């Protein structure tokens, strides 16, 4: 099976498994897990923030960020196609009780003017705008790497209105590698950031939420309230340390594989790649086949290829370190031979 559904399917490397086996641990709710403490310090340093918190997932990291930044009844501004709006089960409304004010972006690039216009004035009728959420890379935009210069423009609008920015950086490492920029080039324009260890970096579980020490102290309490206070979490943290220290640069291979896949799939007369392949995501439009994406995915499955639907006529393929160039070539050959 050639599994191109997501980079979340990667399994921990041998080195991660050994580090997990040998991890020094303690009770992290008491702040006594040395491996988690080391991971959080390392992550904070890499992200250029004062402090960091290990959380169970990207979704939990984003939700804790919203809970910590906002109060019930506040409004938060975000892209209508952002993961937080599209894929988190309405959690911002269910848990934080905030109202989303969504903006249509150009493939993940939020127009600073539209952002400015969406910020509420001080009026008794209006909710308070208490947070702006950005996403980089942008998943539904096709893994687009948003350059720091664009983030700077949005940051200046936010700063003018004294509104914090939370970055859903589930795949921020992909942007950093694709654009050849350090992580801090992006995070300098954020108040808080969430990054996933369990996507392209290959750790089995976990994300990092980073920000000021004061913010992370409050976030730690939210994590506990949500039942995310783990005990001997160093078993997981040990894999996270390897993810941060050893798995970032190799993302370039995934990006190369995605470009190869895109070039290959474009040769099919009925398929067309619709995104600019900056990182590890390829989106194809299948409307010319006359199929719905779920039928197309079943057809792929019969050829031992897995992908995910991204709309009625759009399908997503994601490359990752559990797939090598040879498997990408096999996937291309099999897809090019499909008849509709
Ligand atoms: N995205 C998953 C699915 O949920 C769609 C995927 O396969 O791409 N932010 C972004 C931008 C994400 O893409 C994801 C996961 C998350 C947050 C949530 O991370 P987890 O799955 O750890 O909760």
Coordinates of C-alpha atoms and ligand atoms in Angstrom, one line a residue:
X1 CA 0.0 0.0 0.0
X2 CA 1.3 3.5 -0.9
X3 CA -0.2 5.7 1.8
X4 CA -0.4 9.3 0.7
X5 CA -3.3 10.2 3.0
X6 CA -1.3 12.4 5.4
X7 CA 2.1 12.9 7.0
X8 CA 0.4 12.0 10.3
X9 CA 0.7 8.3 9.4
X10 CA 4.5 8.3 9.8
X11 CA 5.7 5.8 12.4
X12 CA 8.4 6.6 14.9
X13 CA 12.0 5.9 13.7
X14 CA 14.1 3.2 15.3
X15 CA 16.1 5.9 17.0
X16 CA 12.9 7.4 18.4
X17 CA 11.8 4.0 19.7
X18 CA 15.1 3.5 21.4
X19 CA 15.0 6.9 23.0
X20 CA 11.4 6.3 24.2
X21 CA 12.5 3.0 25.7
X22 CA 15.4 4.7 27.6
X23 CA 13.7 8.0 28.4
X24 CA 14.2 9.4 31.9
X25 CA 10.7 10.2 33.3
X26 CA 8.9 11.7 36.2
X27 CA 5.4 13.1 36.8
X28 CA 4.9 15.9 34.4
X29 CA 1.8 17.3 36.2
X30 CA 4.3 18.1 39.0
X31 CA 6.7 19.5 36.4
X32 CA 9.1 16.6 37.3
X33 CA 9.6 14.9 33.9
X34 CA 13.1 15.7 32.9
X35 CA 12.6 14.7 29.3
X36 CA 9.5 16.9 28.9
X37 CA 11.3 19.8 30.6
X38 CA 14.2 19.3 28.1
X39 CA 11.8 19.1 25.1
X40 CA 9.9 22.3 26.2
X41 CA 13.1 24.3 26.7
X42 CA 14.4 23.1 23.3
X43 CA 11.2 23.9 21.6
X44 CA 10.9 27.4 23.2
X45 CA 14.4 28.2 22.1
X46 CA 13.9 27.0 18.5
X47 CA 10.6 29.0 18.3
X48 CA 12.1 32.1 19.9
X49 CA 9.6 32.2 22.7
X50 CA 10.0 32.4 26.5
X51 CA 8.3 29.1 27.2
X52 CA 6.6 26.1 25.7
X53 CA 4.1 23.4 26.6
X54 CA 3.9 19.8 25.4
X55 CA 0.3 19.0 24.4
X56 CA -1.3 15.9 23.1
X57 CA -2.1 17.1 19.6
X58 CA -2.3 20.0 17.2
X59 CA -6.0 20.3 17.8
X60 CA -5.4 20.5 21.6
X61 CA -2.6 23.1 21.2
X62 CA -4.9 25.3 19.1
X63 CA -7.8 24.9 21.4
X64 CA -5.7 25.7 24.5
X65 CA -4.4 28.8 22.7
X66 CA -7.9 30.0 22.0
X67 CA -9.0 29.2 25.6
X68 CA -6.1 31.1 27.0
X69 CA -6.3 34.2 24.8
X70 CA -10.1 34.7 24.8
X71 CA -13.2 34.9 26.9
X72 CA -16.6 33.6 26.1
X73 CA -18.4 35.8 23.7
X74 CA -15.3 37.2 22.1
X75 CA -14.7 37.1 18.4
X76 CA -11.7 35.6 16.7
X77 CA -10.6 36.3 13.1
X78 CA -9.4 33.4 10.9
X79 CA -9.4 32.1 7.4
X80 CA -12.7 30.3 6.5
X81 CA -10.6 27.4 5.3
X82 CA -8.3 27.2 8.3
X83 CA -7.9 23.9 10.1
X84 CA -9.3 25.5 13.3
X85 CA -12.6 26.3 11.5
X86 CA -12.7 23.4 9.1
X87 CA -11.4 20.4 10.9
X88 CA -11.6 20.8 14.7
X89 CA -15.3 19.8 15.2
X90 CA -16.5 23.3 16.1
X91 CA -14.3 23.1 19.2
X92 CA -13.7 26.9 19.5
X93 CA -17.4 27.4 19.9
X94 CA -17.9 24.2 22.1
X95 CA -15.1 25.0 24.5
X96 CA -13.9 28.6 24.4
X97 CA -17.4 29.9 23.4
X98 CA -16.0 32.3 20.9
X99 CA -17.5 33.4 17.7
X100 CA -15.5 32.9 14.5
X101 CA -15.3 35.8 12.1
X102 CA -14.0 34.1 8.9
X103 CA -12.2 35.7 6.0
X104 CA -11.8 34.2 2.6
X105 CA -8.1 34.2 1.8
X106 CA -6.2 33.7 -1.4
X107 CA -5.0 30.1 -0.8
X108 CA -4.0 31.0 2.8
X109 CA -2.7 34.5 2.1
X110 CA -4.9 36.8 4.2
X111 CA -5.4 40.3 2.8
X112 CA -4.2 42.7 5.5
X113 CA -6.9 45.2 4.4
X114 CA -9.6 42.5 4.9
X115 CA -8.1 41.7 8.3
X116 CA -8.2 45.4 9.3
X117 CA -11.8 45.6 8.2
X118 CA -12.8 42.5 10.1
X119 CA -11.5 43.9 13.5
X120 CA -14.4 45.2 15.5
X121 CA -14.7 48.8 16.6
X122 CA -15.4 49.6 20.2
X123 CA -19.2 49.6 20.2
X124 CA -21.6 48.2 22.7
X125 CA -23.3 46.1 20.0
X126 CA -20.1 44.3 18.9
X127 CA -18.2 41.4 20.4
X128 CA -14.5 42.1 21.3
X129 CA -12.0 40.9 18.7
X130 CA -9.6 39.1 20.9
X131 CA -7.5 36.9 18.6
X132 CA -6.3 36.5 15.0
X133 CA -5.4 33.0 14.0
X134 CA -3.1 32.3 11.0
X135 CA -1.9 29.0 9.5
X136 CA 1.5 28.2 7.9
X137 CA 1.9 26.0 5.9
X138 CA -1.7 26.4 4.9
X139 CA -3.2 22.9 4.7
X140 CA -6.3 23.5 2.5
X141 CA -4.3 26.1 0.5
X142 CA -2.3 23.0 -0.6
X143 CA 0.6 23.2 1.9
X144 CA 1.5 26.7 0.8
X145 CA 4.5 28.2 2.6
X146 CA 3.5 31.8 3.6
X147 CA 6.7 33.9 3.7
X148 CA 7.6 35.9 6.8
X149 CA 7.2 39.2 4.9
X150 CA 3.5 38.4 4.5
X151 CA 3.1 37.5 8.1
X152 CA 4.8 40.8 9.0
X153 CA 2.1 42.8 7.2
X154 CA -0.6 41.0 9.2
X155 CA 1.3 41.4 12.4
X156 CA 1.5 45.1 11.9
X157 CA -2.3 45.3 11.6
X158 CA -2.7 43.2 14.7
X159 CA -0.2 45.2 16.6
X160 CA -1.9 48.5 15.7
X161 CA -5.1 47.2 17.3
X162 CA -3.3 45.4 20.2
X163 CA -4.7 42.0 19.2
X164 CA -2.6 38.8 19.7
X165 CA -1.8 36.5 16.8
X166 CA -1.8 32.7 17.2
X167 CA -0.1 30.7 14.5
X168 CA -1.3 27.2 13.7
X169 CA 2.1 26.1 12.6
X170 CA 1.3 22.4 12.5
X171 CA 3.6 22.3 9.5
X172 CA 5.7 25.4 10.1
X173 CA 8.9 23.3 9.8
X174 CA 7.9 22.6 6.2
X175 CA 7.6 26.4 5.5
X176 CA 11.0 27.0 7.1
X177 CA 12.7 24.4 5.1
X178 CA 10.9 25.3 1.8
X179 CA 11.7 29.0 2.1
X180 CA 15.2 28.5 3.7
X181 CA 14.2 30.7 6.7
X182 CA 14.8 30.0 10.4
X183 CA 11.6 29.3 12.5
X184 CA 12.1 32.6 14.3
X185 CA 11.7 34.5 11.0
X186 CA 8.0 33.4 11.2
X187 CA 7.4 33.3 14.9
X188 CA 8.7 36.8 15.5
X189 CA 5.3 37.9 14.0
X190 CA 3.2 35.8 16.3
X191 CA 2.2 36.0 20.0
X192 CA 1.8 32.3 20.3
X193 CA 2.5 29.3 18.0
X194 CA 1.5 25.7 17.9
X195 CA 3.8 23.2 16.0
X196 CA 3.2 19.5 15.5
X197 CA 5.9 16.9 16.3
X198 CA 3.7 14.1 14.8
X199 CA 3.4 15.2 11.2
X200 CA 6.4 15.4 8.9
X201 CA 8.8 15.1 11.8
X202 CA 7.6 11.6 12.6
X203 CA 7.1 11.6 16.4
X204 CA 4.2 9.3 17.3
X205 CA 2.3 11.9 19.5
X206 CA 2.4 15.5 20.4
X207 CA 2.6 19.2 19.6
X208 CA 4.2 22.2 21.2
X209 CA 2.4 25.4 22.2
X210 CA 4.8 28.3 22.7
X211 CA 4.5 31.9 23.9
X212 CA 5.4 34.1 26.9
X213 CA 6.0 32.5 30.2
X214 CA 2.9 34.2 31.6
X215 CA 0.8 32.8 28.7
X216 CA 2.2 29.3 29.0
X217 CA 1.5 29.2 32.8
X218 CA -2.1 29.9 32.0
X219 CA -2.1 27.5 29.1
X220 CA -0.8 24.7 31.4
X221 CA -3.8 25.1 33.6
X222 CA -6.1 24.9 30.6
X223 CA -4.3 21.7 29.5
X224 CA -5.0 20.2 32.9
X225 CA -8.6 21.2 32.8
X226 CA -9.0 19.5 29.5
X227 CA -7.5 16.3 30.9
X228 CA -4.2 16.8 29.0
X229 CA -2.0 16.8 32.0
X230 CA 0.1 13.6 31.4
X231 CA 2.2 11.8 33.9
X232 CA 5.4 10.0 32.7
X233 CA 5.1 11.9 29.4
X234 CA 8.8 11.8 28.8
X235 CA 8.3 8.5 27.0
X236 CA 6.6 10.6 24.3
X237 CA 8.8 13.6 24.7
X238 CA 12.0 11.6 24.0
X239 CA 10.7 11.0 20.4
X240 CA 9.8 14.8 20.2
X241 CA 13.4 15.8 21.0
X242 CA 14.6 13.6 18.1
X243 CA 11.9 15.1 15.9
X244 CA 13.2 18.6 16.6
X245 CA 16.9 17.8 16.5
X246 CA 17.1 15.4 13.6
X247 CA 14.0 15.4 11.4
X248 CA 13.6 18.9 10.2
X249 CA 16.1 19.2 7.4
X250 CA 15.0 16.0 5.8
X251 CA 11.6 17.5 5.0
X252 CA 13.2 18.8 1.8
X253 CA 13.0 15.2 0.5
X254 CA 9.3 15.1 1.1
X255 CA 9.0 18.4 -0.8
X256 CA 11.0 17.0 -3.7
X257 CA 8.8 13.9 -3.8
X258 CA 5.7 16.0 -3.8
X259 CA 7.0 18.0 -6.8
X260 CA 7.8 14.8 -8.6
X261 CA 4.3 13.5 -7.9
X262 CA 2.7 16.7 -9.1
X263 CA 4.7 16.7 -12.4
X264 CA 3.8 13.0 -12.9
X265 CA 0.1 13.4 -12.1
X266 CA -0.2 16.4 -14.4
X267 CA 0.6 14.1 -17.3
X268 CA -2.7 12.4 -17.0
X269 CA -5.1 14.0 -19.5
X270 CA -8.0 14.1 -17.0
X271 CA -6.1 15.2 -13.9
X272 CA -4.7 18.6 -13.0
X273 CA -2.7 19.7 -10.1
X274 CA -4.3 22.8 -8.7
X275 CA -1.9 24.0 -6.0
X276 CA 1.6 25.5 -6.1
X277 CA 3.5 22.7 -4.6
X278 CA 5.7 24.5 -2.1
X279 CA 5.9 21.7 0.4
X280 CA 4.6 18.1 0.8
X281 CA 1.0 18.5 -0.3
X282 CA -0.4 17.9 -3.8
X283 CA -4.0 18.8 -4.7
X284 CA -5.6 17.5 -7.9
X285 CA -8.8 18.4 -9.6
X286 CA -10.5 15.3 -10.9
X287 CA -13.7 16.9 -12.4
X288 CA -12.7 15.8 -15.9
X289 CA -13.0 12.2 -14.8
X290 CA -16.7 12.7 -14.1
X291 CA -16.2 11.1 -10.7
X292 CA -16.8 12.2 -7.2
X293 CA -13.6 12.3 -5.1
X294 CA -14.9 9.4 -2.9
X295 CA -15.3 7.2 -6.0
X296 CA -11.9 8.3 -7.3
X297 CA -10.3 7.4 -3.9
X298 CA -11.9 3.9 -4.1
X299 CA -10.4 3.5 -7.5
X300 CA -7.0 4.5 -6.2
X301 CA -7.4 2.0 -3.3
X302 CA -7.9 -0.8 -5.8
X303 CA -4.4 0.1 -7.1
X304 CA -3.1 0.0 -3.5
X305 CA -2.8 3.8 -3.2
X306 CA -4.4 5.9 -0.4
X307 CA -5.3 9.6 -0.6
X308 CA -8.0 11.8 1.0
X309 CA -10.9 13.7 -0.4
X310 CA -10.5 17.5 -0.2
X311 CA -13.9 18.5 -1.7
X312 CA -16.3 16.9 -4.3
X313 CA -13.8 17.0 -7.1
X314 CA -10.5 17.6 -5.2
X315 CA -8.1 15.0 -3.8
X316 CA -5.1 15.5 -1.5
X317 CA -1.9 13.5 -1.6
X318 CA 0.7 14.1 1.1
X319 CA 4.3 12.9 1.0
X320 CA 6.2 11.9 4.1
X321 CA 9.3 10.1 5.3
X322 CA 7.7 6.7 5.3
X323 CA 7.5 6.9 1.5
X324 CA 10.6 6.9 -0.7
X325 CA 11.1 8.2 -4.3
X326 CA 10.6 4.7 -5.7
X327 CA 7.2 4.4 -4.2
X328 CA 6.3 7.9 -5.5
X329 CA 7.3 6.7 -9.0
X330 CA 5.2 3.6 -8.6
X331 CA 2.2 5.7 -7.5
X332 CA 2.6 7.9 -10.6
X333 CA 2.8 4.9 -12.9
X334 CA -0.3 3.3 -11.4
X335 CA -2.3 6.5 -11.5
X336 CA -1.2 7.3 -15.1
X337 CA -2.5 4.0 -16.2
X338 CA -6.0 4.6 -14.7
X339 CA -8.8 4.7 -17.3
X340 CA -12.1 6.5 -16.6
Ligands
LIG1 N1 -4.4 17.9 9.9 C1 -4.8 16.6 9.5 C2 -6.3 16.4 9.4 O1 -6.9 16.9 10.6 C3 -6.9 17.2 8.3 C4 -4.1 16.3 8.2 O2 -4.1 15.1 7.8 O3 -3.6 17.2 7.5 N2 -3.4 22.3 12.1 C5 -3.3 21.9 10.9 C6 -2.9 22.9 9.8 C7 -3.4 20.5 10.5 O4 -3.2 20.1 9.3 C8 -3.7 19.6 11.5 C9 -3.9 18.1 11.2 C10 -3.9 20.0 12.8 C11 -3.8 21.4 13.1 C12 -4.3 19.1 14.0 O5 -3.3 18.3 14.4 P1 -3.7 16.9 15.2 O6 -4.1 16.0 14.1 O7 -2.4 16.6 15.9 O8 -4.8 17.3 16.1

